[in-house]
XYZ file of C-alpha atoms in Angstrom:
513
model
C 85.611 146.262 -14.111
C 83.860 143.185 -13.409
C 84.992 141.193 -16.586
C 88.275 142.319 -16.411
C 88.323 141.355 -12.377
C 86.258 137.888 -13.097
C 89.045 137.099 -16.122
C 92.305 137.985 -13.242
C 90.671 135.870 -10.562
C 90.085 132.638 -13.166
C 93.985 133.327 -14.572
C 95.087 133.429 -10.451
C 93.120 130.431 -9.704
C 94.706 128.329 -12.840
C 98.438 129.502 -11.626
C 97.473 128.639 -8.065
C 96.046 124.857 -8.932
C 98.232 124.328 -11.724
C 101.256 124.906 -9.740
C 99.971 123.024 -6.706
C 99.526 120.009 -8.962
C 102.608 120.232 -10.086
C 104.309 120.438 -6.910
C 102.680 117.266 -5.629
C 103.654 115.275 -8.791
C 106.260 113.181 -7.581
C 103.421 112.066 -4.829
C 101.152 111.196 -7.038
C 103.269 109.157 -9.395
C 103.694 106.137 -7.062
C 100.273 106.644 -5.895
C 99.174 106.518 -10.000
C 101.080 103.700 -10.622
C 100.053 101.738 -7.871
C 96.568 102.146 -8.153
C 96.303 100.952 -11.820
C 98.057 97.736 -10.350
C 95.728 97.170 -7.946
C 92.384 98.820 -9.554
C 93.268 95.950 -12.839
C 94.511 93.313 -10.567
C 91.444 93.082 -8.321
C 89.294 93.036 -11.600
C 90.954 90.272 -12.905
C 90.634 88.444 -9.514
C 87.191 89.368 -9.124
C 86.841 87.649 -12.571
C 88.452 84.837 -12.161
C 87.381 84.184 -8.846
C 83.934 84.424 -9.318
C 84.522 81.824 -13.128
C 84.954 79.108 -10.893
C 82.368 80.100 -8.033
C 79.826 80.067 -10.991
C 81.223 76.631 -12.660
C 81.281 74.722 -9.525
C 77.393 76.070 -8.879
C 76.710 74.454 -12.551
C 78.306 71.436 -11.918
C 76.488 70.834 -8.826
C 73.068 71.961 -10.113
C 73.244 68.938 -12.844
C 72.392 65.655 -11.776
C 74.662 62.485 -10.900
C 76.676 61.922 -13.567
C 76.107 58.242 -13.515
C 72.483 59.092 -14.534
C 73.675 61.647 -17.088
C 73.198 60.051 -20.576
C 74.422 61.800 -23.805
C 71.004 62.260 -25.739
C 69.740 65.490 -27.561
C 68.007 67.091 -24.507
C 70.933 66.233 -22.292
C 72.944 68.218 -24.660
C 70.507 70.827 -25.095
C 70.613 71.150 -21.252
C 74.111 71.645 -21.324
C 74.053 74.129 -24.037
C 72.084 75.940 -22.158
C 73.510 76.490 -19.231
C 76.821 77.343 -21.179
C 75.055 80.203 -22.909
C 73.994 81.421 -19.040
C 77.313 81.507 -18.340
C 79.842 83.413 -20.624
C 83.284 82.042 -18.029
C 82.260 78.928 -19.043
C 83.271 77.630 -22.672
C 81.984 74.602 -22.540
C 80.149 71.875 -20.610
C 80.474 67.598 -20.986
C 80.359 64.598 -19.590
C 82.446 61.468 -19.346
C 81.659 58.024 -18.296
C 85.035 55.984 -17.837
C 86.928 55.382 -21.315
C 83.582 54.961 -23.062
C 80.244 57.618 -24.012
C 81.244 61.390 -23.939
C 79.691 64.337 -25.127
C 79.427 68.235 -24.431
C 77.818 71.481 -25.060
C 79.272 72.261 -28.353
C 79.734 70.279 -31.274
C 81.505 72.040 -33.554
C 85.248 71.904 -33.442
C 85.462 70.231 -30.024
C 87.664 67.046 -29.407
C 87.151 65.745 -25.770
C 89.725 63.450 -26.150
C 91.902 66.727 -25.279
C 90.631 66.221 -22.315
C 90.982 62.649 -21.010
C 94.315 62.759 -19.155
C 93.636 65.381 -17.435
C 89.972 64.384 -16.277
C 90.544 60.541 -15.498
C 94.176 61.926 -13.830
C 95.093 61.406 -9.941
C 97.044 64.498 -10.321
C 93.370 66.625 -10.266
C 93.764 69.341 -7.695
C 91.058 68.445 -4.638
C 88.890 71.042 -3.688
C 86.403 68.604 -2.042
C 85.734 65.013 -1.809
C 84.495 65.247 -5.732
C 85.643 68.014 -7.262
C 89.007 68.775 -8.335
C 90.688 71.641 -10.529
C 93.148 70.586 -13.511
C 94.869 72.589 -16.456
C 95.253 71.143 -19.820
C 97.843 73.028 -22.642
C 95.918 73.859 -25.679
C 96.564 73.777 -29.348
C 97.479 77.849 -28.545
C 99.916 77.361 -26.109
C 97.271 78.624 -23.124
C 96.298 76.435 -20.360
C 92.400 75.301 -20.664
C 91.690 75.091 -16.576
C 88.891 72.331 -15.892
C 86.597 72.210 -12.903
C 85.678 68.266 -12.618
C 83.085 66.775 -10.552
C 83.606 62.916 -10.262
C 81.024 60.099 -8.951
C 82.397 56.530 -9.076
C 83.885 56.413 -12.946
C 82.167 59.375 -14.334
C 83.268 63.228 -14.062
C 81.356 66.275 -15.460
C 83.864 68.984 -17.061
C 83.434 72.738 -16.879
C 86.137 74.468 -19.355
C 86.718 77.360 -18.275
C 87.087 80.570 -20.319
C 90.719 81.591 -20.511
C 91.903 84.459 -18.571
C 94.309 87.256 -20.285
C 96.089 89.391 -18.046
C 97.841 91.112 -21.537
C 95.178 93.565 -21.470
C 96.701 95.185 -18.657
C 100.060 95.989 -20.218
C 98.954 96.030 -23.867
C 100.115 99.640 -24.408
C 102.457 99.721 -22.002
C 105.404 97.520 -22.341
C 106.727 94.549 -23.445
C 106.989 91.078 -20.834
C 107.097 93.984 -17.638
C 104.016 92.274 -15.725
C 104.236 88.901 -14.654
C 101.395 87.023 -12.310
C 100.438 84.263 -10.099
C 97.084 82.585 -9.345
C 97.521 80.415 -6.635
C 93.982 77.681 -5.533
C 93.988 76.492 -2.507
C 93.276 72.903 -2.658
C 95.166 69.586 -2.289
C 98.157 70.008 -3.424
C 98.205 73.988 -4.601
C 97.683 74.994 -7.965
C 99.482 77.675 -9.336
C 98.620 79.345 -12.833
C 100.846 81.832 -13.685
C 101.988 83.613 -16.149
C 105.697 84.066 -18.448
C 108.496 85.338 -15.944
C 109.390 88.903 -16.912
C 112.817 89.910 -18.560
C 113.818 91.924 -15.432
C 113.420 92.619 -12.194
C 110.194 93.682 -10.405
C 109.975 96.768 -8.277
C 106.121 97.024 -7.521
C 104.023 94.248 -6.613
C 100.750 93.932 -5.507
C 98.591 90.623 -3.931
C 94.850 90.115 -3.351
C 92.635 87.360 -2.129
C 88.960 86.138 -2.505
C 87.690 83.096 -0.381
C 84.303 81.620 -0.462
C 83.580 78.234 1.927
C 84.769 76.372 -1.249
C 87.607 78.103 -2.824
C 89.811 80.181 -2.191
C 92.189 82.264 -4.975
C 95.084 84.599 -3.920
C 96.483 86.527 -7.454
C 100.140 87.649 -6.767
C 101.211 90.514 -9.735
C 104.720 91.844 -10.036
C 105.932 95.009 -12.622
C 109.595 95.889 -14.057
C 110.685 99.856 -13.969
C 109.365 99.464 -17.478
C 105.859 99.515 -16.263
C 105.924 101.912 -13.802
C 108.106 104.354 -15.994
C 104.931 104.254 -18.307
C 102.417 104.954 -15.783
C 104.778 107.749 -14.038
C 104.640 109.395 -17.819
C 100.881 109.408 -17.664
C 100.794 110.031 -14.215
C 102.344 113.674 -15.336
C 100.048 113.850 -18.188
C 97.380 113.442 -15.457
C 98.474 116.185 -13.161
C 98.528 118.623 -15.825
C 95.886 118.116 -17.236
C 94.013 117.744 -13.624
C 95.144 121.023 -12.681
C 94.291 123.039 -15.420
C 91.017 121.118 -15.807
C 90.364 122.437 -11.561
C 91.042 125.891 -11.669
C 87.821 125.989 -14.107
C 85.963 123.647 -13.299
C 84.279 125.379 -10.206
C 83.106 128.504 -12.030
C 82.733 126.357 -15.842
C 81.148 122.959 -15.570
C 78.072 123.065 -13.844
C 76.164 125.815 -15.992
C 77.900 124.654 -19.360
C 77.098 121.647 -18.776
C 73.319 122.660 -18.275
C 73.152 124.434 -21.106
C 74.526 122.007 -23.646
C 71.812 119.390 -22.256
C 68.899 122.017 -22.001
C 70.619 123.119 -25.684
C 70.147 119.169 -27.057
C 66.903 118.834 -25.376
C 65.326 121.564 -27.425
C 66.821 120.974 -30.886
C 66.018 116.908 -30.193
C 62.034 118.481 -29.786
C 62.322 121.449 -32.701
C 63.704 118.175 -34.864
C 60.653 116.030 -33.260
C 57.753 118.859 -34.778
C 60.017 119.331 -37.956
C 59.960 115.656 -38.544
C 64.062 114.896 -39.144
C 63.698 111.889 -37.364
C 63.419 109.258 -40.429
C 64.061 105.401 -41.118
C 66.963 103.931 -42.690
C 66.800 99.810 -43.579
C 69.315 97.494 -43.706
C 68.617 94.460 -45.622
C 68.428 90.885 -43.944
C 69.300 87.897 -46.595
C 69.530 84.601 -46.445
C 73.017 83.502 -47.570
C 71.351 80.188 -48.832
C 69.639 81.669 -51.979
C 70.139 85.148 -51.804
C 66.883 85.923 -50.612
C 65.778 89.356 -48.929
C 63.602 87.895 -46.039
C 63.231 91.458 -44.028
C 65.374 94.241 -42.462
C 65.887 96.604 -39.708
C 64.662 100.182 -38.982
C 67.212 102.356 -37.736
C 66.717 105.622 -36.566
C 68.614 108.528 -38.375
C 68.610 112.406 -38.027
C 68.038 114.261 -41.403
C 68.400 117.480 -40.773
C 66.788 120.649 -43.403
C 69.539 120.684 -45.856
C 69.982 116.740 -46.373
C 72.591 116.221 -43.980
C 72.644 113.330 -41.355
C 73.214 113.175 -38.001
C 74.401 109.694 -37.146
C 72.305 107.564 -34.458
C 75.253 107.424 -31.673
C 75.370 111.362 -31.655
C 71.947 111.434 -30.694
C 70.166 108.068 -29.313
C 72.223 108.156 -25.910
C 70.665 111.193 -24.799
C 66.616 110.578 -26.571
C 67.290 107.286 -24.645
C 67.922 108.896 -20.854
C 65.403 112.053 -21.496
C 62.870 109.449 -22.937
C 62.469 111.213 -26.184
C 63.228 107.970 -27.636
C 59.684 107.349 -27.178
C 58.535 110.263 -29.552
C 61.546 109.765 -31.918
C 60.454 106.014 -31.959
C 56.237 106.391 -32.559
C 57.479 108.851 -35.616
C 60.078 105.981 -37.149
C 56.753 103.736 -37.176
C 55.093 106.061 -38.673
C 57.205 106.431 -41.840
C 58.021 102.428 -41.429
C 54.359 101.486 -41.903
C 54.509 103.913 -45.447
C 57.859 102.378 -46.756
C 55.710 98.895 -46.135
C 53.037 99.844 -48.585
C 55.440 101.515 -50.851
C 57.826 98.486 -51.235
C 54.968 96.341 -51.547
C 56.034 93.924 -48.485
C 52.624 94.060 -46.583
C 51.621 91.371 -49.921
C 54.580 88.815 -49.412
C 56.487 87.245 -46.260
C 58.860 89.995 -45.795
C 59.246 91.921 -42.582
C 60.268 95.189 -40.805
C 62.199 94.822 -37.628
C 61.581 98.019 -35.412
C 63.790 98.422 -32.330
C 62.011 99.173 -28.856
C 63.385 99.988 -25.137
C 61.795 98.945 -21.829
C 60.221 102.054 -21.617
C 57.636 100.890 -24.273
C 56.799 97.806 -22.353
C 55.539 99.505 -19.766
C 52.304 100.509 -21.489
C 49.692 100.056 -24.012
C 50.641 103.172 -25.933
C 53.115 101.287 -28.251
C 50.732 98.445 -29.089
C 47.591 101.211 -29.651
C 49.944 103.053 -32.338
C 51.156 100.039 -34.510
C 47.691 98.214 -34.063
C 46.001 101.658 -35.246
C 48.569 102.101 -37.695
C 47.920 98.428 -39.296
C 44.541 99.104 -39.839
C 44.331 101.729 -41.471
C 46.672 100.685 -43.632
C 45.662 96.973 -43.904
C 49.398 96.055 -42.804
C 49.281 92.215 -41.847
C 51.086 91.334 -38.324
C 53.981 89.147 -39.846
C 55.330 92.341 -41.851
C 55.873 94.306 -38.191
C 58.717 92.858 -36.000
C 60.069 94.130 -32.848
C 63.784 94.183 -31.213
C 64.831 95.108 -27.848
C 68.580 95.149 -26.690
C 69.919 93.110 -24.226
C 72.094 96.290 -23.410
C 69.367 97.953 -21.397
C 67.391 96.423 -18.170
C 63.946 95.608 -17.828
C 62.935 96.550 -14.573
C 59.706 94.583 -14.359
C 59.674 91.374 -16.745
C 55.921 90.511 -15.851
C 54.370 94.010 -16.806
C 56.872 93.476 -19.973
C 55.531 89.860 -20.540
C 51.646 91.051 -20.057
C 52.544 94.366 -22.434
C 53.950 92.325 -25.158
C 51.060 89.224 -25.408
C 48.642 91.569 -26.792
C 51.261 91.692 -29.792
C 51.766 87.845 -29.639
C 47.948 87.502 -29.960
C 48.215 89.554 -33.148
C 50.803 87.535 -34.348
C 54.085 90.258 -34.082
C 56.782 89.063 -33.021
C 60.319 89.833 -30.550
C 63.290 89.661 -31.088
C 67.010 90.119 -28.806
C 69.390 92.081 -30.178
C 72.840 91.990 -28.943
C 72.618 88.891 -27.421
C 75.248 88.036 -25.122
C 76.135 91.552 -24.290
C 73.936 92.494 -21.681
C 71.325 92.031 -18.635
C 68.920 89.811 -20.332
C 70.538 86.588 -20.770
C 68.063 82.976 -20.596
C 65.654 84.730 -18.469
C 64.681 87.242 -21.200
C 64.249 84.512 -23.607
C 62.530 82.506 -21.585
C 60.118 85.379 -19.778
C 59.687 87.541 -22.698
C 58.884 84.500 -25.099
C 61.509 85.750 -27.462
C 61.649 84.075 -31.244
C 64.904 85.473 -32.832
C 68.580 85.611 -31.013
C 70.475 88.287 -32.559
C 74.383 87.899 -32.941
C 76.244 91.479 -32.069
C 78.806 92.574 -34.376
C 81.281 92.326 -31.429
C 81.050 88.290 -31.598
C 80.976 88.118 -35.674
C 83.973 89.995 -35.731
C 85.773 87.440 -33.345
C 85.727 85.114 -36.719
C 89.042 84.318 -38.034
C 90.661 85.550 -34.970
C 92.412 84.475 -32.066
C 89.772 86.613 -29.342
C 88.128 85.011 -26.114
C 84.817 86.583 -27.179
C 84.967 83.761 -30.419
C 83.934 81.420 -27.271
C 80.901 83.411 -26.461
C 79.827 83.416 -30.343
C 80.235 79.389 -30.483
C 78.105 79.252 -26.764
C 75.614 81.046 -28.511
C 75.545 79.500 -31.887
C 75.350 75.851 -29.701
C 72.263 77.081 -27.497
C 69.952 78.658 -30.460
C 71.313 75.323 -32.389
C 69.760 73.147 -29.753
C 66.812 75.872 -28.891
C 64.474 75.975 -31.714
C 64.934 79.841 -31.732
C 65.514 81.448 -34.980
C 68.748 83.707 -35.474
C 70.354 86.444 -37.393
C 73.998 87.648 -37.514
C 74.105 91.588 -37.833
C 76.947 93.374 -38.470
C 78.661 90.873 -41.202
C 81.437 92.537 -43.173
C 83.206 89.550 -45.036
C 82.235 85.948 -47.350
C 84.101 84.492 -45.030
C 82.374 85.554 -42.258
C 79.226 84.324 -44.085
C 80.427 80.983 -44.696
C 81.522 80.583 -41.207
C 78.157 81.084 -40.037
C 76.882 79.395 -42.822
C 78.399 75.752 -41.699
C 77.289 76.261 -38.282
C 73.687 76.357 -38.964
C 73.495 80.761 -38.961
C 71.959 81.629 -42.724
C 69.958 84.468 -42.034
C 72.406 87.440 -42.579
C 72.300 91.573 -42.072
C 75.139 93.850 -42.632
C 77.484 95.712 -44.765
C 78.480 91.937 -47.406
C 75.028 92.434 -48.477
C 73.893 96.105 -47.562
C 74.868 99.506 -45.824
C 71.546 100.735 -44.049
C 69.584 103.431 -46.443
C 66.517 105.363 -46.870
C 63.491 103.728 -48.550
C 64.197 104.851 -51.724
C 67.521 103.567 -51.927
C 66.237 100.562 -51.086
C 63.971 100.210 -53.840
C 66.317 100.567 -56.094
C 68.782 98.473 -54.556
C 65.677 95.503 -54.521
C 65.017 96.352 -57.893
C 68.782 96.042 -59.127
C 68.975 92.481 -56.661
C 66.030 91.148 -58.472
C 67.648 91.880 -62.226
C 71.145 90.458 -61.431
C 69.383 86.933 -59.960
């Protein structure tokens, strides 16, 4: 009786929500649809907003710009404070009609500029700094943040703002906006008028004691007849999902994580966990310099479990940590198997913050070396600027016992995180890594291609070494190529592959040159 009464009470429960949903649809519509407007609207304020905050705080942090002069460390300076800050595309400097320069070389023409900085027209926002748009070569409008002293301004471009996103799969021209500045006069940056009338609208406002930025957005029945559509997609699916979710979630979802936690350990004492390397070349010559160890899950009959199935959840249980000490493990063989611990080459293992907060990982490798007479340079670390380092210092004094020895760090997916300068700068890093996110910006019309040429200008100007990961095309190599990036890892050269793969893929390279 009790299954039968447990399976009645679940179907009356469903019927009940369900139909209660239902019945407060039409609520819930205009109360969908305006939500999305303001939830996406009150991002892109917040954005935009805080851009120029954050470029008014860099121009003001620099110098008079009458003692500014255009030489290499000036220019490095401004590189760098352009890769600190991914709203801003670019920084420069112009002295009346004559010197100029700015924080990227490479395919930047400041005469672009010029009318708009020199103009009277610049929109005040205090005695020496003004706001001003310029048209680009795209059709967009480049805004500029300029901070003048007698005849010579400093320029912040800023990154430009698409509000597309918002109605990308929605309609066609049925969202149109306004970004109004306060300043002397008012500048207004809006968008293309719509093709019909608006019926929902929505306004918001930031103010700081400098600026202040009130976004106005406007949507046809077009838009909000697509969000009404999902909005009863929603309900449905929100009622049937509550009439279980009381008696469901909780325990199922215990199980599956108690159920993952277990086979993650049984795989641990079976030892599935095993490397796979992915070449790194140097596009000048051809020339396997190294590659990276990434984890992959080979389970009893051959098959593999890919890393994002797994690494999420070794990563927040911490059974990264095991997962990671047996990748070494294998990674330190493979070197004395391919014969790397005799030349130059290296092996780039990946590490999280959790490692850095102990001696344990620098007791295994260093224990591991010797007994294998593995020299330093073949042993490489990476850590992601994805994930946060809670305590840089204990990080810092952690990783100088490896510096001592000669191994070195590097940042992977730079420019996508929490780390930013101050990881290169606290954690003494040697090697910016390019994500595949900003390599796959070349050849296309994407604001993230600005965030790939800030950091291509800073490690240009830094010293720091770099590799591009996640390169799929020539053309891709040869972009990076001209702009200084040689050192190469993805699928032109290699797919990732076990270590006997890749001795036959070394031998075949070696033939063929």
């Amino acid at each position: 009786m009790r299954i039968p009464m447990i399976r009645n009470l679940t179907i009356l429960t469903f019927v009940i929500v369900f139909a209660s949903g239902l019945a407060g649809v039409r609520y819930f519509n205009h109360f969908y649809v305006e939500n999305v407007l303001k939830n996406d609207a009150e991002k892109l304020l917040y954005q935009f907003h805080d851009a120029l905050t954050k470029a008014r705080e860099v121009l003001d942090s620099l110098p008079a710009p009458l003692s500014f002069s255009c030489n290499r460390q000036s220019i490095k300076q401004l590189a760098k404070l352009a890769f600190e800050h991914p709203s801003i595309r670019l920084i420069g400097v112009k002295h009346g009609d004559q010197e100029a320069c700015a924080s990227e070389p490479i395919d930047v023409d400041l005469s672009h500029y010029h009318d708009r900085i020199v103009s009277a027209e610049n929109h005040q926002l205090a005695d020496n700094l003004a706001l001003a748009t310029k048209e680009n070569a795209n059709g967009r409008l480049d805004l500029l943040m300029i901070r003048s002293h007698a005849d010579s301004r400093y320029f912040a471009s800023i990154n430009p703002f698409m509000i597309d996103y918002l109605t990308e799969f929605a309609c066609r021209n049925c969202l149109e906006y306004d970004f109004v500045i306060d300043g002397t006069p008012t500048l207004e940056f809006r968008s293309l008028p719509m093709n019909k009338p608006g019926i929902i609208q929505y306004s918001a406002s930031r103010t700081n004691e400098m600026i202040s930025v009130t976004l106005y957005v406007r949507g046809t029945k077009d838009l909000y007849d697509y969000y009404t559509e999902l909005s009863w997609v929603s309900a449905i699916i929100f009622s049937a999902i509550l009439a279980t979710i009381f008696t469901l979630i909780a325990n199922k979802l215990l199980r599956i994580r108690s159920s993952i936690e277990s086979t993650i350990k049984h795989a641990l004492k079976s030892g599935e966990f095993v490397p796979f390397f992915q070449p790194i070349v140097d596009s000048r010559n051809g020339e396997v310099v190294g590659a990276e160890v990434l984890a992959r899950w080979q389970l009893q009959d051959g098959s593999i479990i890919p890393p994002y199935q797994f690494i999420p959840f070794a990563e927040s249980s911490n059974l990264i940590i095991d997962i990671t000490e047996q990748l070494i493990i294998r990674t330190v063989k493979s070197i004395k198997l391919l014969g790397w611990d005799k030349s130059e080459k290296f092996m780039s293992i990946n590490i999280v913050p959790e490692h850095l907060k102990s001696k344990q990982l620098f007791n295994l490798i260093e224990q591991l070396r010797q007994e294998n007479s593995i020299p330093a340079a073949s042993i490489s670390l990476e850590i992601t600027e994805r994930m946060q380092i809670s305590d840089l210092a204990e990080a810092r004094e952690n990783l100088e016992d490896f510096y001592q020895q000669g191994i070195e760090l590097k940042l992977d997916d730079a420019g996508t995180g929490y780390g930013g300068f101050s990881y290169i700068q606290e954690l003494d890093i040697s090697t910016l890594k390019i994500d595949k996110m900003f390599v796959d910006t070349i050849g296309k019309d994407d604001v993230k291609g600005s965030v790939l040429t800030s950091i291509i200008s800073f490690v240009n100007t830094s010293g720091l070494k770099v590799i591009a990961e996640g390169v799929e095309s020539e053309e891709q190599v040869q972009y990076l190529k001209e702009r200084d990036v040689f050192l190469i890892q993805g699928y032109v050269y290699a797919k990732p592959m076990p270590v006997d793969e890749l001795t036959g893929w070394l031998r075949n390279r070696e033939q063929n040159t």
